[in-house]
């Protein structure tokens, strides 16, 4: 018994149409389908909704619910804004930089490029306040991932005991912290 892959990931949105149009325009995702009901099939709760699905590439699906009868959505105030995010992989650094320019030209404020050593990222928010990341693999990704694989359990164990950042892989963000 094993999970095959994520079927879809669903988040809430303010406006389904605006959200679909934003993802199609800014991230070049295809709009796959929409489902709408006046009642929730699983709970039978009377609650109209619009459920939209976007193709995030290679069988990955990003979905959103618009819930017009519910109070305005918020965020977890006890979790820093940078923690909860959706990360999408792009082919390479050239594609990442092309997206950065494209987003900025469309009025999206972009943070980065941030060097995570194994990959390089830009960060921005969708119109619903969800933080998004586009990540491009580093040219030496494979060897760096092998180095991380060698220390992952030791890092987790040390963190579990001390709640302090282990230094096994402090090489990862050296460039990002230096400048």
Coordinates of N, CA and C in Angstrom, one line a residue:
X1 N 0.9 -1.2 0.0 CA 0.0 0.0 0.0 C 0.9 1.2 0.0
X2 N 0.7 2.1 -1.0 CA 1.5 3.3 -1.1 C 0.8 4.4 -1.9
X3 N 0.9 5.6 -1.5 CA 0.3 6.7 -2.2 C 1.0 6.9 -3.6
X4 N 0.3 7.0 -4.6 CA 0.8 7.2 -6.0 C 1.4 8.6 -6.2
X5 N 0.5 9.6 -5.9 CA 1.0 11.0 -6.0 C -0.2 11.9 -5.5
X6 N 0.0 13.1 -5.4 CA -1.0 14.1 -5.0 C -2.0 14.2 -6.1
X7 N -3.3 14.0 -5.8 CA -4.3 14.2 -6.9 C -4.5 15.6 -7.2
X8 N -4.8 16.4 -6.1 CA -4.8 17.9 -6.2 C -4.7 18.5 -4.9
X9 N -4.3 19.7 -4.8 CA -4.2 20.5 -3.6 C -5.2 21.6 -3.8
X10 N -6.0 21.8 -2.8 CA -7.1 22.9 -2.8 C -6.9 23.9 -1.8
X11 N -7.1 25.2 -2.2 CA -7.0 26.3 -1.3 C -8.3 27.2 -1.5
X12 N -8.5 28.1 -0.6 CA -9.6 29.0 -0.8 C -9.2 30.2 -1.6
X13 N -10.1 30.8 -2.3 CA -9.9 32.0 -3.0 C -11.0 33.0 -2.8
X14 N -10.7 34.3 -3.0 CA -11.7 35.4 -2.9 C -12.7 35.3 -4.1
X15 N -12.2 35.1 -5.3 CA -13.0 35.2 -6.5 C -12.4 34.2 -7.5
X16 N -13.2 33.2 -7.8 CA -12.8 32.1 -8.7 C -12.4 32.5 -10.0
X17 N -13.1 33.4 -10.6 CA -12.8 33.9 -12.0 C -11.5 34.7 -12.0
X18 N -11.4 35.6 -11.0 CA -10.1 36.4 -10.9 C -8.9 35.5 -10.7
X19 N -9.1 34.5 -9.9 CA -8.0 33.5 -9.6 C -7.6 32.7 -10.8
X20 N -8.6 32.2 -11.5 CA -8.2 31.4 -12.7 C -7.5 32.3 -13.7
X21 N -8.1 33.5 -14.0 CA -7.5 34.4 -14.9 C -6.0 34.8 -14.5
X22 N -5.8 35.0 -13.2 CA -4.5 35.4 -12.7 C -3.5 34.3 -13.0
X23 N -3.8 33.0 -12.7 CA -2.9 31.9 -12.9 C -2.7 31.6 -14.4
X24 N -3.7 31.8 -15.2 CA -3.5 31.6 -16.6 C -2.6 32.6 -17.2
X25 N -2.8 33.9 -16.8 CA -2.0 35.0 -17.3 C -0.6 35.0 -16.8
X26 N -0.4 34.9 -15.5 CA 0.9 35.0 -14.9 C 1.7 33.8 -14.8
X27 N 1.1 32.6 -14.6 CA 1.9 31.4 -14.5 C 1.7 30.4 -15.7
X28 N 0.9 30.9 -16.7 CA 0.7 30.1 -17.9 C 0.1 28.7 -17.6
X29 N -0.7 28.6 -16.6 CA -1.4 27.4 -16.3 C -2.7 27.3 -17.1
X30 N -3.0 26.0 -17.4 CA -4.3 25.8 -18.2 C -5.4 25.6 -17.2
X31 N -6.6 26.2 -17.5 CA -7.8 26.0 -16.7 C -8.4 24.7 -17.1
X32 N -8.5 23.7 -16.1 CA -8.9 22.3 -16.5 C -10.4 22.2 -16.3
X33 N -11.0 22.5 -15.2 CA -12.4 22.3 -15.0 C -12.9 23.1 -13.8
X34 N -14.3 23.2 -13.8 CA -15.0 23.9 -12.7 C -16.1 23.0 -12.2
X35 N -16.3 22.9 -10.9 CA -17.4 22.2 -10.3 C -18.1 23.1 -9.4
X36 N -19.4 23.2 -9.4 CA -20.2 24.0 -8.6 C -21.4 23.3 -8.1
X37 N -21.7 23.5 -6.8 CA -22.9 22.8 -6.2 C -23.4 23.8 -5.1
X38 N -24.7 23.6 -4.7 CA -25.3 24.3 -3.6 C -25.2 23.6 -2.3
X39 N -24.6 22.3 -2.4 CA -24.5 21.5 -1.2 C -23.2 20.8 -1.3
X40 N -22.5 20.6 -0.2 CA -21.2 19.9 -0.2 C -21.5 18.4 -0.3
X41 N -20.9 17.7 -1.3 CA -21.2 16.3 -1.4 C -20.8 15.4 -0.3
X42 N -19.6 15.7 0.3 CA -19.1 14.8 1.4 C -19.9 15.0 2.7
X43 N -20.2 16.3 3.1 CA -20.8 16.5 4.4 C -22.3 16.8 4.3
X44 N -22.8 17.0 3.1 CA -24.2 17.4 2.8 C -24.6 18.8 3.3
X45 N -23.6 19.5 3.7 CA -23.8 20.9 4.3 C -24.4 21.8 3.1
X46 N -25.4 22.5 3.4 CA -25.9 23.4 2.3 C -25.0 24.6 2.3
X47 N -24.1 24.7 1.3 CA -23.1 25.7 1.2 C -22.7 25.8 -0.3
X48 N -23.2 26.8 -1.0 CA -22.8 26.9 -2.4 C -21.3 27.2 -2.6
X49 N -20.7 26.6 -3.6 CA -19.3 26.9 -3.8 C -19.0 26.7 -5.3
X50 N -17.9 27.3 -5.7 CA -17.3 27.1 -7.0 C -15.9 26.5 -6.8
X51 N -15.6 25.4 -7.4 CA -14.3 24.7 -7.2 C -13.7 24.6 -8.6
X52 N -12.5 25.3 -8.7 CA -11.8 25.4 -10.0 C -10.5 24.7 -9.9
X53 N -10.1 24.1 -11.1 CA -8.9 23.3 -11.1 C -7.9 23.8 -12.2
X54 N -6.7 23.9 -11.9 CA -5.7 24.4 -12.8 C -4.6 23.4 -13.0
X55 N -4.1 23.2 -14.2 CA -3.0 22.3 -14.5 C -1.7 23.0 -14.1
X56 N -1.0 22.4 -13.1 CA 0.3 22.9 -12.7 C 1.5 22.1 -13.3
X57 N 1.2 21.3 -14.3 CA 2.2 20.6 -15.0 C 2.5 19.2 -14.5
X58 N 2.7 18.3 -15.4 CA 3.1 16.9 -15.1 C 2.1 16.2 -14.2
X59 N 0.8 16.4 -14.4 CA -0.2 15.7 -13.6 C -0.5 16.4 -12.3
X60 N 0.2 17.5 -12.0 CA -0.1 18.2 -10.7 C -1.2 19.2 -10.9
X61 N -2.2 19.2 -10.0 CA -3.4 20.0 -10.1 C -3.5 20.9 -8.9
X62 N -3.7 22.2 -9.2 CA -3.9 23.2 -8.1 C -5.4 23.6 -8.2
X63 N -6.1 23.6 -7.1 CA -7.5 23.8 -7.1 C -7.8 24.9 -6.1
X64 N -8.9 25.6 -6.3 CA -9.4 26.6 -5.4 C -10.9 26.5 -5.2
X65 N -11.3 26.9 -4.0 CA -12.8 27.0 -3.7 C -13.1 28.5 -3.5
X66 N -14.2 29.0 -4.1 CA -14.8 30.2 -3.7 C -16.0 29.9 -2.9
X67 N -16.1 30.5 -1.7 CA -17.2 30.2 -0.8 C -17.9 31.6 -0.4
X68 N -18.9 32.0 -1.2 CA -19.5 33.3 -1.1 C -20.3 33.5 0.2
X69 N -20.7 32.4 0.8 CA -21.6 32.6 2.0 C -20.8 32.6 3.3
X70 N -19.5 32.3 3.2 CA -18.6 32.2 4.4 C -17.9 33.5 4.7
X71 N -17.5 33.7 6.0 CA -16.8 35.0 6.3 C -15.5 35.1 5.5
X72 N -15.1 36.3 5.3 CA -13.9 36.5 4.5 C -12.7 35.7 5.0
X73 N -11.9 35.1 4.1 CA -10.8 34.2 4.5 C -9.7 35.1 5.1
X74 N -9.0 34.5 6.0 CA -7.8 35.1 6.6 C -6.6 34.1 6.5
X75 N -5.7 34.4 7.3 CA -4.5 33.5 7.4 C -4.1 33.2 8.8
X76 N -3.3 32.2 9.0 CA -2.9 31.8 10.3 C -1.9 32.9 10.9
X77 N -2.4 33.7 11.8 CA -1.6 34.8 12.3 C -0.4 34.3 13.2
X78 N -0.4 33.1 13.6 CA 0.7 32.6 14.5 C 1.8 32.0 13.6
X79 N 1.6 31.9 12.3 CA 2.6 31.4 11.4 C 3.2 32.5 10.5
X80 N 4.5 32.7 10.5 CA 5.1 33.8 9.6 C 4.6 33.6 8.2
X81 N 4.4 34.7 7.5 CA 3.9 34.8 6.1 C 4.8 33.9 5.2
X82 N 6.1 33.8 5.4 CA 7.0 33.1 4.5 C 6.9 31.6 4.6
X83 N 6.2 31.0 5.7 CA 6.2 29.6 5.9 C 5.3 28.9 4.9
X84 N 4.0 29.2 4.9 CA 3.1 28.5 4.1 C 3.1 29.0 2.7
X85 N 3.5 28.2 1.7 CA 3.6 28.6 0.4 C 3.5 27.4 -0.6
X86 N 3.2 27.7 -1.8 CA 3.1 26.7 -2.9 C 4.4 26.9 -3.8
X87 N 5.2 25.9 -3.9 CA 6.4 26.0 -4.8 C 6.2 25.2 -6.1
X88 N 6.5 25.8 -7.2 CA 6.4 25.2 -8.5 C 7.8 25.2 -9.1
X89 N 8.2 24.0 -9.7 CA 9.5 23.9 -10.3 C 9.4 24.4 -11.8
X90 N 10.4 25.1 -12.2 CA 10.6 25.5 -13.6 C 11.8 24.9 -14.1
X91 N 12.0 24.8 -15.4 CA 13.0 24.1 -16.1 C 14.4 24.5 -15.7
X92 N 14.7 25.8 -15.7 CA 16.1 26.2 -15.5 C 16.1 27.7 -15.1
X93 N 17.3 28.2 -14.8 CA 17.5 29.6 -14.4 C 17.0 30.6 -15.4
X94 N 17.2 30.3 -16.7 CA 16.7 31.2 -17.7 C 15.2 31.3 -17.7
X95 N 14.5 30.2 -17.4 CA 13.0 30.2 -17.3 C 12.6 31.0 -16.1
X96 N 13.3 30.8 -15.0 CA 13.0 31.5 -13.7 C 13.1 33.0 -14.0
X97 N 14.2 33.4 -14.6 CA 14.4 34.9 -14.9 C 13.3 35.4 -15.8
X98 N 12.9 34.6 -16.8 CA 11.9 35.0 -17.7 C 10.6 35.2 -17.0
X99 N 10.2 34.3 -16.1 CA 9.0 34.4 -15.2 C 9.1 35.6 -14.4
X100 N 10.3 35.9 -13.8 CA 10.4 37.1 -12.9 C 10.1 38.4 -13.7
X101 N 10.7 38.5 -14.9 CA 10.4 39.6 -15.7 C 8.9 39.7 -16.1
X102 N 8.3 38.6 -16.5 CA 6.9 38.5 -16.9 C 6.0 38.9 -15.7
X103 N 6.3 38.4 -14.5 CA 5.5 38.8 -13.4 C 5.6 40.3 -13.1
X104 N 6.8 40.8 -13.1 CA 7.0 42.2 -12.8 C 6.3 43.1 -13.8
X105 N 6.4 42.7 -15.1 CA 5.7 43.4 -16.1 C 4.2 43.4 -15.9
X106 N 3.7 42.4 -15.3 CA 2.2 42.3 -15.0 C 1.9 42.9 -13.6
X107 N 2.8 43.7 -13.0 CA 2.6 44.4 -11.8 C 2.7 43.5 -10.5
X108 N 3.2 42.4 -10.6 CA 3.4 41.5 -9.4 C 4.7 41.8 -8.8
X109 N 4.7 42.1 -7.5 CA 5.9 42.3 -6.7 C 6.6 41.0 -6.5
X110 N 7.9 40.9 -6.9 CA 8.7 39.6 -6.8 C 9.9 39.8 -5.9
X111 N 10.1 38.9 -5.0 CA 11.2 38.8 -4.1 C 12.2 37.8 -4.7
X112 N 13.5 38.2 -4.8 CA 14.5 37.2 -5.3 C 14.9 37.5 -6.7
X113 N 15.9 36.8 -7.0 CA 16.2 35.4 -6.9 C 17.0 35.1 -5.6
X114 N 16.5 34.1 -4.9 CA 17.2 33.6 -3.7 C 18.0 32.3 -4.0
X115 N 19.2 32.3 -3.6 CA 20.1 31.2 -3.8 C 20.0 30.2 -2.7
X116 N 19.3 29.0 -2.9 CA 19.2 28.0 -1.9 C 20.2 26.9 -2.2
X117 N 21.2 27.2 -3.0 CA 22.3 26.2 -3.4 C 21.8 25.1 -4.3
X118 N 20.8 24.3 -3.8 CA 20.3 23.2 -4.6 C 19.4 23.7 -5.7
X119 N 18.7 24.8 -5.4 CA 17.8 25.4 -6.4 C 17.8 26.9 -6.1
X120 N 17.2 27.7 -7.0 CA 17.1 29.1 -6.9 C 15.7 29.5 -7.1
X121 N 15.2 30.5 -6.3 CA 13.8 30.8 -6.2 C 13.5 32.3 -6.3
X122 N 12.2 32.5 -6.7 CA 11.6 33.8 -6.6 C 10.3 33.6 -5.8
X123 N 9.8 34.6 -5.1 CA 8.6 34.5 -4.3 C 7.7 35.7 -4.6
X124 N 6.4 35.5 -4.5 CA 5.4 36.5 -4.8 C 4.1 36.0 -4.3
X125 N 3.1 36.8 -4.3 CA 1.7 36.5 -3.8 C 0.7 36.5 -4.9
X126 N -0.2 35.5 -4.8 CA -1.4 35.5 -5.8 C -2.4 36.5 -5.3
X127 N -3.5 36.8 -6.0 CA -4.5 37.8 -5.6 C -5.2 37.4 -4.3
X128 N -5.1 36.2 -3.8 CA -5.8 35.7 -2.6 C -4.9 35.8 -1.4
X129 N -3.6 36.2 -1.6 CA -2.7 36.3 -0.5 C -1.9 35.0 -0.3
X130 N -2.0 34.1 -1.2 CA -1.2 32.8 -1.0 C 0.2 33.1 -1.5
X131 N 1.2 32.8 -0.7 CA 2.6 33.0 -1.2 C 3.0 31.9 -2.1
X132 N 3.6 32.2 -3.2 CA 4.0 31.3 -4.3 C 5.5 31.4 -4.5
X133 N 6.1 30.3 -4.9 CA 7.5 30.2 -5.2 C 7.7 29.5 -6.5
X134 N 8.6 30.1 -7.3 CA 9.1 29.4 -8.5 C 10.5 29.0 -8.2
X135 N 10.9 27.7 -8.5 CA 12.2 27.2 -8.1 C 12.8 26.6 -9.4
X136 N 14.1 27.0 -9.6 CA 14.8 26.4 -10.7 C 16.0 25.6 -10.2
X137 N 16.2 24.4 -10.7 CA 17.3 23.6 -10.2 C 18.7 24.2 -10.4
X138 N 19.6 24.0 -9.5 CA 21.0 24.4 -9.7 C 21.6 23.5 -10.7
X139 N 22.6 23.9 -11.4 CA 23.3 23.1 -12.3 C 24.0 21.9 -11.6
X140 N 24.3 22.0 -10.4 CA 24.9 20.9 -9.6 C 23.9 20.3 -8.6
X141 N 22.6 20.4 -9.0 CA 21.6 19.9 -8.1 C 21.8 18.4 -7.6
X142 N 22.1 17.5 -8.5 CA 22.3 16.1 -8.1 C 23.3 15.9 -7.0
X143 N 24.5 16.5 -7.2 CA 25.5 16.2 -6.2 C 25.2 16.9 -4.9
X144 N 24.5 18.0 -4.9 CA 24.2 18.7 -3.7 C 23.0 18.0 -3.0
X145 N 22.1 17.4 -3.7 CA 21.1 16.6 -3.1 C 21.7 15.3 -2.4
X146 N 22.7 14.8 -3.1 CA 23.3 13.6 -2.5 C 24.0 14.0 -1.1
X147 N 24.6 15.2 -1.1 CA 25.2 15.6 0.2 C 24.2 15.8 1.2
X148 N 23.0 16.3 0.9 CA 21.9 16.5 1.8 C 21.3 15.2 2.3
X149 N 21.3 14.3 1.4 CA 20.7 13.0 1.7 C 21.6 12.3 2.8
X150 N 22.9 12.5 2.7 CA 23.8 11.8 3.7 C 23.6 12.3 5.1
X151 N 23.1 13.5 5.3 CA 23.0 14.1 6.6 C 21.5 14.3 7.1
X152 N 20.5 14.0 6.3 CA 19.2 14.3 6.7 C 18.7 13.8 8.0
X153 N 19.0 12.5 8.3 CA 18.6 11.9 9.5 C 19.3 12.4 10.7
X154 N 20.6 12.7 10.6 CA 21.4 13.3 11.7 C 20.8 14.7 12.0
X155 N 20.5 15.4 10.9 CA 20.0 16.8 11.1 C 18.6 16.8 11.9
X156 N 17.8 15.9 11.4 CA 16.5 15.7 12.0 C 16.6 15.4 13.5
X157 N 17.4 14.4 13.8 CA 17.6 14.0 15.2 C 18.2 15.1 16.1
X158 N 19.2 15.9 15.6 CA 19.7 17.0 16.3 C 18.7 18.1 16.5
X159 N 17.9 18.4 15.5 CA 16.8 19.4 15.6 C 15.8 18.9 16.7
X160 N 15.4 17.7 16.6 CA 14.5 17.1 17.5 C 14.9 17.3 19.0
X161 N 16.2 17.1 19.2 CA 16.7 17.2 20.6 C 17.0 18.6 21.1
X162 N 17.4 19.5 20.1 CA 17.9 20.9 20.5 C 17.0 22.0 20.1
X163 N 16.2 21.8 19.0 CA 15.4 22.9 18.4 C 16.3 24.0 18.0
X164 N 17.5 23.7 17.6 CA 18.4 24.7 17.0 C 18.9 24.2 15.7
X165 N 19.1 25.1 14.8 CA 19.5 24.7 13.4 C 20.8 23.9 13.4
X166 N 20.8 22.6 13.0 CA 22.0 21.9 12.9 C 22.9 22.5 11.8
X167 N 24.2 22.3 11.9 CA 25.1 22.9 10.9 C 25.7 21.9 9.8
X168 N 25.0 20.8 9.7 CA 25.5 19.8 8.8 C 25.4 20.3 7.3
X169 N 24.5 21.2 7.0 CA 24.3 21.7 5.6 C 24.3 23.2 5.6
X170 N 25.1 23.8 6.5 CA 25.2 25.3 6.5 C 25.8 25.9 5.3
X171 N 26.3 25.1 4.4 CA 26.9 25.5 3.1 C 25.7 26.0 2.2
X172 N 24.5 25.5 2.4 CA 23.4 25.7 1.5 C 23.1 27.2 1.2
X173 N 23.0 28.0 2.3 CA 22.6 29.3 2.1 C 23.7 30.3 2.4
X174 N 24.9 29.8 2.3 CA 26.1 30.7 2.5 C 26.1 31.9 1.5
X175 N 25.8 31.7 0.3 CA 25.8 32.8 -0.7 C 24.6 33.7 -0.4
X176 N 23.5 33.2 0.0 CA 22.3 34.1 0.2 C 22.6 35.0 1.4
X177 N 23.3 34.5 2.4 CA 23.5 35.3 3.6 C 24.7 36.2 3.4
X178 N 25.6 35.9 2.5 CA 26.7 36.8 2.3 C 26.4 38.0 1.4
X179 N 25.3 37.9 0.6 CA 25.1 39.0 -0.2 C 24.0 38.9 -1.2

